[in-house]
Tab-separated table of C-alpha atoms in Angstrom:
chain	number	residue	atom	x	y	z
A	873	MET	CA	150.412	83.018	58.786
A	874	ALA	CA	151.784	81.009	61.670
A	875	VAL	CA	155.548	81.020	61.996
A	876	TYR	CA	156.932	78.153	64.061
A	877	SER	CA	160.211	78.562	65.893
A	878	PRO	CA	162.820	75.964	64.987
A	879	ASP	CA	163.437	75.633	68.727
A	880	ALA	CA	159.894	74.419	69.362
A	881	PRO	CA	159.746	70.814	70.578
A	882	ALA	CA	158.613	68.153	68.140
A	883	LEU	CA	156.309	65.243	68.918
A	884	ASP	CA	157.893	61.864	69.349
A	885	TYR	CA	156.157	58.554	68.559
A	886	PRO	CA	158.078	55.626	70.046
A	887	PHE	CA	157.336	52.256	68.449
A	888	VAL	CA	157.327	49.479	71.038
A	889	GLU	CA	157.147	45.793	70.144
A	890	ILE	CA	155.649	43.779	72.993
A	891	ALA	CA	156.596	40.139	73.467
A	892	GLY	CA	153.931	37.427	73.437
A	893	ALA	CA	152.087	38.443	70.275
A	894	THR	CA	150.360	35.802	68.171
A	895	PRO	CA	151.701	35.123	64.635
A	896	HIS	CA	148.863	37.169	63.155
A	897	GLN	CA	149.571	40.082	65.504
A	898	GLY	CA	153.305	39.777	64.846
A	899	LYS	CA	152.781	40.126	61.093
A	900	ALA	CA	150.604	43.210	61.609
A	901	VAL	CA	153.242	44.793	63.837
A	902	ALA	CA	155.999	44.033	61.325
A	903	ASP	CA	153.961	45.532	58.465
A	904	LEU	CA	153.259	48.695	60.455
A	905	LYS	CA	156.897	49.071	61.432
A	906	ARG	CA	158.030	48.633	57.804
A	907	THR	CA	155.489	51.209	56.674
A	908	LEU	CA	156.596	53.773	59.233
A	909	LEU	CA	160.262	53.297	58.436
A	910	TYR	CA	160.187	53.012	54.658
A	911	GLY	CA	156.834	54.362	53.504
A	912	ALA	CA	153.654	52.636	52.395
A	913	ALA	CA	153.194	50.928	49.054
A	914	THR	CA	150.064	52.978	48.327
A	915	GLY	CA	151.939	56.222	47.906
A	916	PRO	CA	154.419	58.622	49.467
A	917	ARG	CA	151.762	60.571	51.420
A	918	SER	CA	150.293	57.655	53.367
A	919	ASP	CA	152.862	57.643	56.157
A	920	LEU	CA	153.611	60.083	59.013
A	921	ARG	CA	154.247	63.641	57.922
A	922	ALA	CA	156.178	66.613	59.266
A	923	PRO	CA	154.225	69.851	60.001
A	924	GLY	CA	154.990	71.116	56.486
A	925	GLY	CA	153.634	67.964	54.853
A	926	GLN	CA	156.974	66.504	53.803
A	927	ALA	CA	157.569	62.807	54.212
A	928	LEU	CA	159.366	61.876	57.385
A	929	ARG	CA	161.776	59.587	55.576
A	930	LEU	CA	162.702	61.018	52.224
A	931	THR	CA	165.628	58.677	51.602
A	932	GLU	CA	167.198	55.632	53.132
A	933	THR	CA	169.580	57.968	55.001
A	934	GLY	CA	166.883	60.332	56.263
A	935	ARG	CA	167.051	61.059	59.981
A	936	ARG	CA	163.420	62.003	60.599
A	937	VAL	CA	162.625	58.401	61.470
A	938	GLU	CA	165.295	56.249	63.075
A	939	ALA	CA	165.306	52.473	63.089
A	940	GLN	CA	167.764	52.199	65.960
A	941	GLY	CA	166.191	50.209	68.761
A	942	GLN	CA	166.287	50.953	72.451
A	943	ARG	CA	167.226	48.397	75.060
A	944	SER	CA	164.460	47.737	77.535
A	945	ALA	CA	165.203	48.636	81.145
A	946	GLU	CA	165.595	45.705	83.455
A	947	ILE	CA	162.797	45.153	85.934
A	948	PRO	CA	164.116	45.961	89.429
A	949	ALA	CA	164.068	43.392	92.196
A	950	ALA	CA	160.809	42.952	94.082
A	951	GLU	CA	162.435	44.243	97.281
A	952	LYS	CA	163.399	47.531	95.605
A	953	VAL	CA	159.931	47.955	94.115
A	954	ALA	CA	158.323	47.350	97.505
A	955	LYS	CA	160.666	49.870	99.145
A	956	VAL	CA	159.896	52.590	96.583
A	957	LEU	CA	156.148	51.981	96.825
A	958	SER	CA	156.344	52.096	100.599
A	959	GLN	CA	158.229	55.410	100.512
A	960	TRP	CA	155.745	56.872	98.048
A	961	ALA	CA	152.816	55.744	100.178
A	962	GLY	CA	154.413	57.389	103.199
A	963	VAL	CA	154.987	60.694	101.434
A	964	ASN	CA	151.510	60.683	99.936
A	965	ALA	CA	149.665	59.617	103.090
A	966	SER	CA	147.501	61.805	105.275
A	967	ALA	CA	148.780	62.423	108.784
A	968	ARG	CA	147.422	62.620	112.306
A	969	VAL	CA	149.800	64.903	114.185
A	970	GLN	CA	150.264	65.986	117.787
A	971	VAL	CA	152.404	69.157	117.976
A	972	LEU	CA	153.847	69.852	121.434
A	973	ILE	CA	155.236	73.395	121.833
A	974	ASP	CA	157.497	74.537	124.674
A	975	VAL	CA	156.134	77.629	126.491
A	976	SER	CA	158.533	77.565	129.449
A	977	GLY	CA	160.152	80.791	130.625
A	978	SER	CA	163.282	80.304	128.536
A	979	MET	CA	161.198	80.492	125.351
A	980	SER	CA	160.722	84.236	125.941
A	981	ALA	CA	164.437	84.840	125.379
A	982	PRO	CA	165.194	86.917	122.262
A	983	VAL	CA	166.818	85.383	119.210
A	984	PRO	CA	169.757	87.626	118.184
A	985	GLY	CA	169.262	89.511	114.956
A	986	THR	CA	165.537	88.753	114.603
A	987	GLY	CA	163.759	91.026	117.065
A	988	LYS	CA	161.655	88.018	118.023
A	989	SER	CA	161.573	85.593	120.919
A	990	ARG	CA	162.278	81.888	120.659
A	991	LEU	CA	158.591	81.183	121.149
A	992	ARG	CA	157.499	83.611	118.419
A	993	ILE	CA	159.837	82.005	115.892
A	994	THR	CA	158.673	78.542	116.960
A	995	LEU	CA	155.009	79.471	116.555
A	996	GLU	CA	155.675	80.935	113.109
A	997	ALA	CA	157.448	77.744	112.095
A	998	ALA	CA	154.488	75.689	113.330
A	999	GLU	CA	152.058	77.866	111.376
A	1000	ASN	CA	154.128	77.632	108.189
A	1001	ALA	CA	154.364	73.869	108.571
A	1002	LEU	CA	150.580	73.578	108.325
A	1003	HIS	CA	150.852	74.389	104.624
A	1004	LEU	CA	153.116	71.360	104.092
A	1005	PHE	CA	150.528	68.780	105.153
A	1006	LYS	CA	147.878	67.327	102.892
A	1007	SER	CA	144.446	68.895	103.339
A	1008	THR	CA	143.145	65.575	104.651
A	1009	SER	CA	145.663	65.578	107.511
A	1010	GLN	CA	144.616	66.409	111.061
A	1011	VAL	CA	146.657	68.337	113.634
A	1012	ARG	CA	146.415	69.100	117.355
A	1013	PHE	CA	148.508	71.807	119.067
A	1014	LEU	CA	149.498	71.600	122.726
A	1015	ALA	CA	151.641	73.863	124.934
A	1016	PHE	CA	153.855	72.577	127.733
A	1017	ALA	CA	155.887	73.943	130.642
A	1018	THR	CA	155.183	72.913	134.271
A	1019	LYS	CA	151.706	72.763	135.787
A	1020	VAL	CA	150.041	74.785	133.042
A	1021	ASP	CA	146.740	72.933	133.506
A	1022	GLY	CA	146.318	72.032	137.170
A	1023	ASP	CA	148.945	69.399	137.920
A	1024	ARG	CA	149.477	68.655	134.244
A	1025	ASP	CA	152.484	70.037	132.409
A	1026	HIS	CA	150.637	70.558	129.151
A	1027	ARG	CA	147.399	72.023	127.844
A	1028	GLU	CA	145.603	71.965	124.517
A	1029	ILE	CA	145.819	75.060	122.325
A	1030	LEU	CA	143.860	73.788	119.328
A	1031	PRO	CA	141.967	70.467	119.294
A	1032	MET	CA	142.527	67.784	116.683
A	1033	ALA	CA	141.067	69.104	113.420
A	1034	PRO	CA	141.775	69.138	109.664
A	1035	VAL	CA	144.525	71.425	108.423
A	1036	GLY	CA	142.044	73.848	106.858
A	1037	GLU	CA	140.266	74.406	110.177
A	1038	GLN	CA	143.577	74.951	111.959
A	1039	LEU	CA	144.607	77.583	109.425
A	1040	ALA	CA	141.308	79.365	110.001
A	1041	ALA	CA	141.928	79.353	113.773
A	1042	VAL	CA	145.612	80.226	113.617
A	1043	ASP	CA	145.074	83.436	115.635
A	1044	ARG	CA	144.702	81.254	118.728
A	1045	LEU	CA	148.116	79.780	118.012
A	1046	ARG	CA	149.656	83.210	117.517
A	1047	ALA	CA	148.235	84.361	120.882
A	1048	VAL	CA	150.235	81.805	122.892
A	1049	HIS	CA	152.702	83.306	125.386
A	1050	ALA	CA	155.530	81.874	127.443
A	1051	VAL	CA	154.959	81.128	131.138
A	1052	PRO	CA	157.397	83.493	132.938
A	1053	ASP	CA	158.364	81.110	135.757
A	1054	GLY	CA	157.536	77.908	133.922
A	1055	GLN	CA	160.090	75.108	133.884
A	1056	THR	CA	160.523	72.686	130.968
A	1057	GLY	CA	158.277	69.755	131.821
A	1058	LEU	CA	159.471	67.922	128.747
A	1059	TYR	CA	159.502	64.238	129.701
A	1060	ASP	CA	156.089	64.133	131.389
A	1061	SER	CA	154.520	66.022	128.494
A	1062	VAL	CA	156.086	63.842	125.802
A	1063	LEU	CA	154.902	60.691	127.562
A	1064	ASP	CA	151.337	61.981	128.026
A	1065	VAL	CA	151.018	63.152	124.429
A	1066	TYR	CA	152.543	59.935	123.083
A	1067	ARG	CA	149.969	57.999	125.081
A	1068	LEU	CA	147.272	60.200	123.565
A	1069	ALA	CA	148.601	59.542	120.060
A	1070	HIS	CA	148.733	55.830	120.865
A	1071	GLU	CA	145.072	55.833	121.937
A	1072	GLU	CA	143.978	57.786	118.853
A	1073	TRP	CA	146.188	55.876	116.419
A	1074	GLU	CA	144.588	55.486	112.975
A	1075	ARG	CA	145.548	52.818	110.483
A	1076	GLY	CA	146.675	54.082	107.077
A	1077	LYS	CA	147.844	57.473	108.385
A	1078	LEU	CA	151.159	58.882	109.528
A	1079	ASN	CA	150.651	59.075	113.273
A	1080	LEU	CA	153.193	61.600	114.537
A	1081	VAL	CA	154.235	63.419	117.695
A	1082	ILE	CA	156.283	66.555	116.980
A	1083	VAL	CA	158.055	68.291	119.878
A	1084	MET	CA	159.291	71.882	119.521
A	1085	THR	CA	161.522	72.909	122.442
A	1086	ASP	CA	164.632	74.947	123.207
A	1087	GLY	CA	166.204	72.744	125.827
A	1088	ARG	CA	166.276	69.792	128.168
A	1089	ASP	CA	163.813	68.764	130.857
A	1090	THR	CA	164.101	70.960	133.985
A	1091	ASP	CA	161.084	69.698	135.921
A	1092	PRO	CA	162.369	68.554	139.351
A	1093	GLY	CA	159.215	66.540	139.994
A	1094	GLY	CA	159.028	64.883	136.587
A	1095	ILE	CA	159.993	61.405	135.441
A	1096	SER	CA	163.559	60.615	134.482
A	1097	ARG	CA	164.816	60.173	130.952
A	1098	GLU	CA	165.380	56.464	131.591
A	1099	ASN	CA	161.769	55.986	132.703
A	1100	LEU	CA	160.517	57.951	129.721
A	1101	VAL	CA	162.444	55.763	127.288
A	1102	ALA	CA	161.214	52.610	129.040
A	1103	GLU	CA	157.572	53.704	128.898
A	1104	LEU	CA	157.826	54.736	125.262
A	1105	GLY	CA	159.301	51.333	124.508
A	1106	LYS	CA	156.265	49.637	126.027
A	1107	LEU	CA	153.871	51.806	124.036
A	1108	SER	CA	155.682	51.190	120.766
A	1109	ASP	CA	155.166	47.408	121.076
A	1110	ARG	CA	152.968	46.422	118.120
A	1111	THR	CA	151.111	43.633	119.917
A	1112	ALA	CA	150.265	45.964	122.794
A	1113	ARG	CA	149.017	48.559	120.347
A	1114	CYS	CA	146.807	46.062	118.572
A	1115	ARG	CA	145.192	45.021	121.853
């Protein structure tokens, strides 16, 4: 025979009266509520039963069915609802991500207590982060230092592709090495990749540029921080983006 633990959860059947019912519907609801609370006129076994078959309300003081009502929660303001929906949409959205990884000489420095370089830890973090994106998200990986691709300070490691394809090709990410004499061409690289993200911007997705670096810009021939901020400001203009 089955023996049920007294600690096992019991089913709960909330009774909710909805406003706006017609008189006929209201009478039906009232009759059903009276039946559930006090038993049906046709006999003691016609109402809800416990697992053992006993009536849920044996007496007027029985606690198996409670008549105490619950106060309805107030509907939040439209602004709060819109904010929550917007946050949920953002969390649940697919992404289009540009990941810019520093491969300058300083990234080969060891991280105390790990036996790994700064670059190795950064690459592992980038690989682990792939598992956090939705499968419908797309990611591109780029490395930057100074003049790593002709006169450009950045080069592509893995092209834009869905997360699943990037996980299958992760060996190419693991094979990246620091450029021994490379300087940190940070500002030029950020601007170029932001422009790329701007050109490839997709509506309905989280369009992101993620920069993973260990320090400040050290490229003597690169743009200044002030110029970088000014150019990014121009690109972030919504009307310019729509054109």
